[in-house]
PDB file of C-alpha atoms in Angstrom:
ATOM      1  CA  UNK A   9      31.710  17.716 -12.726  1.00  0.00           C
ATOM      2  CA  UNK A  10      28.387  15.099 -11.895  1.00  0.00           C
ATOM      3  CA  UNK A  11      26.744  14.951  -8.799  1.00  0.00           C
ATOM      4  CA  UNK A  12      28.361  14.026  -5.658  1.00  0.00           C
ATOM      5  CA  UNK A  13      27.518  10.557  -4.957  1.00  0.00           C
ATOM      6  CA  UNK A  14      26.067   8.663  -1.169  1.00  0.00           C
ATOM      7  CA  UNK A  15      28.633   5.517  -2.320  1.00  0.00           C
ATOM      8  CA  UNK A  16      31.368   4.911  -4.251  1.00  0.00           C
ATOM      9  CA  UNK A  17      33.279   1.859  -5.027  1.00  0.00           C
ATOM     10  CA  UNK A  18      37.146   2.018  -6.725  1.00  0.00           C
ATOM     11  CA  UNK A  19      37.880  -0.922  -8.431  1.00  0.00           C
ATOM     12  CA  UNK A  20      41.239  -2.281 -10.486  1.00  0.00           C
ATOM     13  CA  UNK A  21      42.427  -5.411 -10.710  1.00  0.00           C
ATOM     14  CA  UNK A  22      44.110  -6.957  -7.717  1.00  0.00           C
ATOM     15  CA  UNK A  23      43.147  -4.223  -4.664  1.00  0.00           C
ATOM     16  CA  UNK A  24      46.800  -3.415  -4.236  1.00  0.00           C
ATOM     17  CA  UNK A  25      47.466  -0.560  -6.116  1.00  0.00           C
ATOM     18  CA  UNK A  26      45.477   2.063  -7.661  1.00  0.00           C
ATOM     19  CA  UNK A  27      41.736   1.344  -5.645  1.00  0.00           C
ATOM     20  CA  UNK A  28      42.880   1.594  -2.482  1.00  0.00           C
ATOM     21  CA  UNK A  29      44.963   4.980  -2.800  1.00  0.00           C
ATOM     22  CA  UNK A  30      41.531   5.939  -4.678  1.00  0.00           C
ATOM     23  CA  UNK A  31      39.726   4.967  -1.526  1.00  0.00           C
ATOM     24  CA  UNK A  32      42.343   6.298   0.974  1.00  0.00           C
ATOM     25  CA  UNK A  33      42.382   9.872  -0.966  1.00  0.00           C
ATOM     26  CA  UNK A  34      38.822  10.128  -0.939  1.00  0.00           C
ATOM     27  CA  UNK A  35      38.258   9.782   2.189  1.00  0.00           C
ATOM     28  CA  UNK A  36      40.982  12.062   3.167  1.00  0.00           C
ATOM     29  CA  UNK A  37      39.375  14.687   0.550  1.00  0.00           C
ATOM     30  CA  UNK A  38      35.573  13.803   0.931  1.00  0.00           C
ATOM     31  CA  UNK A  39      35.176  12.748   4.613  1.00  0.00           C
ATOM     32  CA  UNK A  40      32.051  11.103   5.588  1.00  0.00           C
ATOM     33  CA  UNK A  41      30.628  12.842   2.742  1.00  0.00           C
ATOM     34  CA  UNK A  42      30.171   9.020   0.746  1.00  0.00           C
ATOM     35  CA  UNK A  43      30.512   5.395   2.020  1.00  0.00           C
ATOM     36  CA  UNK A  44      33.651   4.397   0.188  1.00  0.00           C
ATOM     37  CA  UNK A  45      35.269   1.055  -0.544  1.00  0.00           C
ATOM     38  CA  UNK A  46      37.584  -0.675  -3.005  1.00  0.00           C
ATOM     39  CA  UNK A  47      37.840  -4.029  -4.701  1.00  0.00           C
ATOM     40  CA  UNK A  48      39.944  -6.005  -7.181  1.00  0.00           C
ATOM     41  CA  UNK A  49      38.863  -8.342 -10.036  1.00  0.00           C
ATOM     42  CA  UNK A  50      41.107 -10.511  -7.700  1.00  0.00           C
ATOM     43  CA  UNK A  51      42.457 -10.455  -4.374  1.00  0.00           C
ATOM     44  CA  UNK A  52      45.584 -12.462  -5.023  1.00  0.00           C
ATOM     45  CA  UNK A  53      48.252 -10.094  -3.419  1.00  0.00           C
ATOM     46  CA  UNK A  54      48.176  -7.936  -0.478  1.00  0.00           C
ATOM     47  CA  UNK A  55      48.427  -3.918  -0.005  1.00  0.00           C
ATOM     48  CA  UNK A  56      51.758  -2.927  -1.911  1.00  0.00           C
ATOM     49  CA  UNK A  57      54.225  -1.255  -0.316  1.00  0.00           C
ATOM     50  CA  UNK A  58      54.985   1.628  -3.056  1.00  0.00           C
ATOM     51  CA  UNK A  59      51.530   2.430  -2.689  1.00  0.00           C
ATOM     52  CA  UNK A  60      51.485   2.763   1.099  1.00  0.00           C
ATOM     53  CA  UNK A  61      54.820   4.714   1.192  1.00  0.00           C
ATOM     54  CA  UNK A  62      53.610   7.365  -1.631  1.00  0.00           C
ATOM     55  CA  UNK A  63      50.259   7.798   0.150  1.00  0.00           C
ATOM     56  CA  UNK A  64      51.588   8.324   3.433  1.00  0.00           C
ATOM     57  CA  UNK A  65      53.710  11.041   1.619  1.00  0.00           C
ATOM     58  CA  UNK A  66      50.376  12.814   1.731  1.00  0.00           C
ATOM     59  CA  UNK A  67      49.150  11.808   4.800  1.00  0.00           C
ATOM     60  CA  UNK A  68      47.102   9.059   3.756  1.00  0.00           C
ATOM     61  CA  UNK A  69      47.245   5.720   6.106  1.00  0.00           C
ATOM     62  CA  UNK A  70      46.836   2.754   3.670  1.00  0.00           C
ATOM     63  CA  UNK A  71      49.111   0.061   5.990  1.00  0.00           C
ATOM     64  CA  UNK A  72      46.027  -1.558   7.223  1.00  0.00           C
ATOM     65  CA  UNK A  73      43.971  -2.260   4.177  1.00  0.00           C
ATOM     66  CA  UNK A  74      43.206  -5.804   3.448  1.00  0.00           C
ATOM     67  CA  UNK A  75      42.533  -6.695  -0.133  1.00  0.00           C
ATOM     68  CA  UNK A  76      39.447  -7.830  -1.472  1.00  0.00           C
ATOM     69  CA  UNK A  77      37.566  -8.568  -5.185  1.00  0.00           C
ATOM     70  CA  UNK A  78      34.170  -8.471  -5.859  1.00  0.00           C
ATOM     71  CA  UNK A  79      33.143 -12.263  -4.849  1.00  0.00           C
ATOM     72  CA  UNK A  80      34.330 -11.554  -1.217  1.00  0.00           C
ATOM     73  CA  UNK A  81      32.440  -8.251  -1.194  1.00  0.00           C
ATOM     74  CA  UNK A  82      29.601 -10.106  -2.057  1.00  0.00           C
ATOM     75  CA  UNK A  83      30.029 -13.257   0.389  1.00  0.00           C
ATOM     76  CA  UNK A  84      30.740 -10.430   3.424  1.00  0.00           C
ATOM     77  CA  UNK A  85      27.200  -9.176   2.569  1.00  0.00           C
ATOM     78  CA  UNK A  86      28.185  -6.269   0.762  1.00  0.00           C
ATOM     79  CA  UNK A  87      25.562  -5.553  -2.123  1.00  0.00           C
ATOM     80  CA  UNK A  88      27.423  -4.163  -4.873  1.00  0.00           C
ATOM     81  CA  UNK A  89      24.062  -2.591  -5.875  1.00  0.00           C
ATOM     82  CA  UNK A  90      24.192  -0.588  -3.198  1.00  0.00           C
ATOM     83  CA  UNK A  91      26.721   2.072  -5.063  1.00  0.00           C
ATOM     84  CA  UNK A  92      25.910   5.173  -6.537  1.00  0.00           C
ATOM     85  CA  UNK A  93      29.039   4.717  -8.685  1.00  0.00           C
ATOM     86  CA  UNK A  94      31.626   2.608  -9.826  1.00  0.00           C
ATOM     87  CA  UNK A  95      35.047   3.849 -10.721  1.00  0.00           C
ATOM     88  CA  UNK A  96      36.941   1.332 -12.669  1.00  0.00           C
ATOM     89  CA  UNK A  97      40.748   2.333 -12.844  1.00  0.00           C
ATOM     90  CA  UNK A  98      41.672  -0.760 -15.026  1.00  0.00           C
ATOM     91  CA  UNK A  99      40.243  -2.122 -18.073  1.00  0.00           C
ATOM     92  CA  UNK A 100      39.287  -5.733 -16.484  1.00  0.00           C
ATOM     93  CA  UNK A 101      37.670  -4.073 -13.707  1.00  0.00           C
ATOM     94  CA  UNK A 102      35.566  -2.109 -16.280  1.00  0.00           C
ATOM     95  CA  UNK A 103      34.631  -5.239 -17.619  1.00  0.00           C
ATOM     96  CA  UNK A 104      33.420  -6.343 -14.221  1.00  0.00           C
ATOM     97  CA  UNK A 105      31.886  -3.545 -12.997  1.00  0.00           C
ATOM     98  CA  UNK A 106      29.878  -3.185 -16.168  1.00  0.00           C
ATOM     99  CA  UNK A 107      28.945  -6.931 -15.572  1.00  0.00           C
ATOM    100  CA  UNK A 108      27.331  -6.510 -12.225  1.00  0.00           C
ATOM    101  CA  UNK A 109      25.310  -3.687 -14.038  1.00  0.00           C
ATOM    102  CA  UNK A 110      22.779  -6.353 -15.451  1.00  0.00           C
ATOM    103  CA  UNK A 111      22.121  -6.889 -12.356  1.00  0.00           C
ATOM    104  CA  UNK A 112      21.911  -3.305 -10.890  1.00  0.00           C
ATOM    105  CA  UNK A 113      21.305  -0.540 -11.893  1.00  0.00           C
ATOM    106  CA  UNK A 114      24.610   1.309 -11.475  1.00  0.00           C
ATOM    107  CA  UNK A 115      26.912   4.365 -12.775  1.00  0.00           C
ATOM    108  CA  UNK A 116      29.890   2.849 -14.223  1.00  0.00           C
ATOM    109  CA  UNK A 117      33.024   5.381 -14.844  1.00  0.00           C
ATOM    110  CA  UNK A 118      36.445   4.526 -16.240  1.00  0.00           C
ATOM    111  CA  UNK A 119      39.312   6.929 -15.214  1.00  0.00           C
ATOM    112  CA  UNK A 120      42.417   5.532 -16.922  1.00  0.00           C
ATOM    113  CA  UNK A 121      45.084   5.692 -14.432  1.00  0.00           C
ATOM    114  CA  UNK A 122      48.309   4.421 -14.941  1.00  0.00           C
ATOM    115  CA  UNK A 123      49.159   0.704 -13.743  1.00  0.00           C
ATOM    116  CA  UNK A 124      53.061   1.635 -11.620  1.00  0.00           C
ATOM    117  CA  UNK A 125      53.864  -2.036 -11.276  1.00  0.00           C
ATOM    118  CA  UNK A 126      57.033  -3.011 -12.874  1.00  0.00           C
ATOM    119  CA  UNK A 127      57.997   0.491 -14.151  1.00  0.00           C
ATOM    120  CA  UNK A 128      61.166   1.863 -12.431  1.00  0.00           C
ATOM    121  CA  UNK A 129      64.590   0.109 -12.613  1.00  0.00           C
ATOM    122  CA  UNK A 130      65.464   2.126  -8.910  1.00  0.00           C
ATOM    123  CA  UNK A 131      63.537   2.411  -5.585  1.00  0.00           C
ATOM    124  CA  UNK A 132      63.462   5.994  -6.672  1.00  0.00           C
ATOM    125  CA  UNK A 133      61.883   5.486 -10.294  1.00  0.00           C
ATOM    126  CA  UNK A 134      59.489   3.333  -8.992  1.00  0.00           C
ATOM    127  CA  UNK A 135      58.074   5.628  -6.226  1.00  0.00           C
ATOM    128  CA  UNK A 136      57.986   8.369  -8.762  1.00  0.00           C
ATOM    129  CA  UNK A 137      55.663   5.973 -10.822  1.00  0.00           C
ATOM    130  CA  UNK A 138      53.435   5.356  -7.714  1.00  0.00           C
ATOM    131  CA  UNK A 139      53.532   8.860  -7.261  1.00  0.00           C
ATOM    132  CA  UNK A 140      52.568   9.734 -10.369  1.00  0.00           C
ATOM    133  CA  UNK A 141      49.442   7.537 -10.721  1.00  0.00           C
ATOM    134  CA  UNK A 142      48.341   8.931  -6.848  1.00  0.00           C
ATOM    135  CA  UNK A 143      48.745  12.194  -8.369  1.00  0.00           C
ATOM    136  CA  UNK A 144      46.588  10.995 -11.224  1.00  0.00           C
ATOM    137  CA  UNK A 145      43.565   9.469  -9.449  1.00  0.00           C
ATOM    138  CA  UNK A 146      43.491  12.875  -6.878  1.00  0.00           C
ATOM    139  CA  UNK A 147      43.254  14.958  -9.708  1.00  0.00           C
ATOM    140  CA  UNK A 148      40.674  13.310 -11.442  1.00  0.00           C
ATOM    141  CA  UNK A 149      38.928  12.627  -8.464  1.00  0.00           C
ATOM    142  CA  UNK A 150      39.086  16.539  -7.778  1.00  0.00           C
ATOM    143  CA  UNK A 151      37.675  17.115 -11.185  1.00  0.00           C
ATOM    144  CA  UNK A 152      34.727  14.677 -10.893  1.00  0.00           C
ATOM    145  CA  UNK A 153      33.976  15.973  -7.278  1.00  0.00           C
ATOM    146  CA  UNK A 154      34.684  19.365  -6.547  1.00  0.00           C
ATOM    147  CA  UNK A 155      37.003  20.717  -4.048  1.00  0.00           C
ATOM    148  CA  UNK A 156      38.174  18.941  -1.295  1.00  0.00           C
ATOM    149  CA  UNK A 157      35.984  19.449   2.232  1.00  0.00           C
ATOM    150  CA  UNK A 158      37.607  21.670   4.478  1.00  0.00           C
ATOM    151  CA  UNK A 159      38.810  20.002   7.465  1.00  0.00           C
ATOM    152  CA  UNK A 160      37.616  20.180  10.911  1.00  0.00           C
ATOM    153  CA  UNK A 161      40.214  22.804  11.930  1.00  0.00           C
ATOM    154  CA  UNK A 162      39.652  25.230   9.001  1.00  0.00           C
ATOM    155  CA  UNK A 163      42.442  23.603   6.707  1.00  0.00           C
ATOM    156  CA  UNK A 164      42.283  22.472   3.898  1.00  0.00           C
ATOM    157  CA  UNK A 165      43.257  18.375   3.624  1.00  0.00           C
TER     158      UNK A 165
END
């Protein structure tokens, strides 16, 4: 387990599927304990749906994120240098992500999670996809980070 870092950006390829259920989970395990925020390599599709319904399984709201890549971080006057860490969950965003580190000096980490899209013939096979790559990036994130912050009432998230 490394150090628990101030900022943390999740990063795959379009910002649909696998970084912001990495975002949404960490805050719901982390709280305010980093600034966290997703990207894509692109942001040529919107929130997916399988990935909202399997979060909100959990109690995780994702209907409201807005997909975004890296450019538009940068033109909204985010400053990707800014992160403690990067956690690619694709291979193109790894390429990315270790891009911007000539730049700055960053921590680049690359959790392989499984890419859902297209597996699953049925509604059912497909959420158990989505569901299975969630389940991936909480554990992992779980094992980089430590235990999840107790909530406010005494419960665990």
């Amino acid at each position: 387990m490394g150090s628990f870092p101030q900022s943390v950006l999740f990063c795959c390829d379009h910002n649909a599927v696998r970084s912001p259920m990495a975002e949404g989970l960490m805050k719901q395990l982390y709280g305010q304990r980093a600034y966290v925020q997703s990207a894509g390599v692109k942001n040529d599709m919107e929130i997916d749906g399988f990935s909202v319904a399997v979060c909100q399984e959990i109690g995780v709201e994702l209907s409201r994120h807005r997909s975004r890549s890296f450019e538009e971080m940068q033109e909204w006057g985010d400053d990707l240098g800014q992160f403690d860490l990067i956690v690619a969950l694709s291979p193109a965003s790894q390429r990315q992500a270790l891009e911007l580190t000539r730049y700055h000096h960053l921590e680049v980490e690359y959790w392989p999670i499984l890419d859902p899209t297209g597996l699953g013939e049925t509604r059912e096979a497909k959420l158990s996809a989505y569901r299975q790559a969630r389940d991936q990036i909480r554990a992992r994130m779980i094992d980089r980070f430590g235990p999840p912050v107790e909530a406010e009432d005494g419960e665990a998230p």
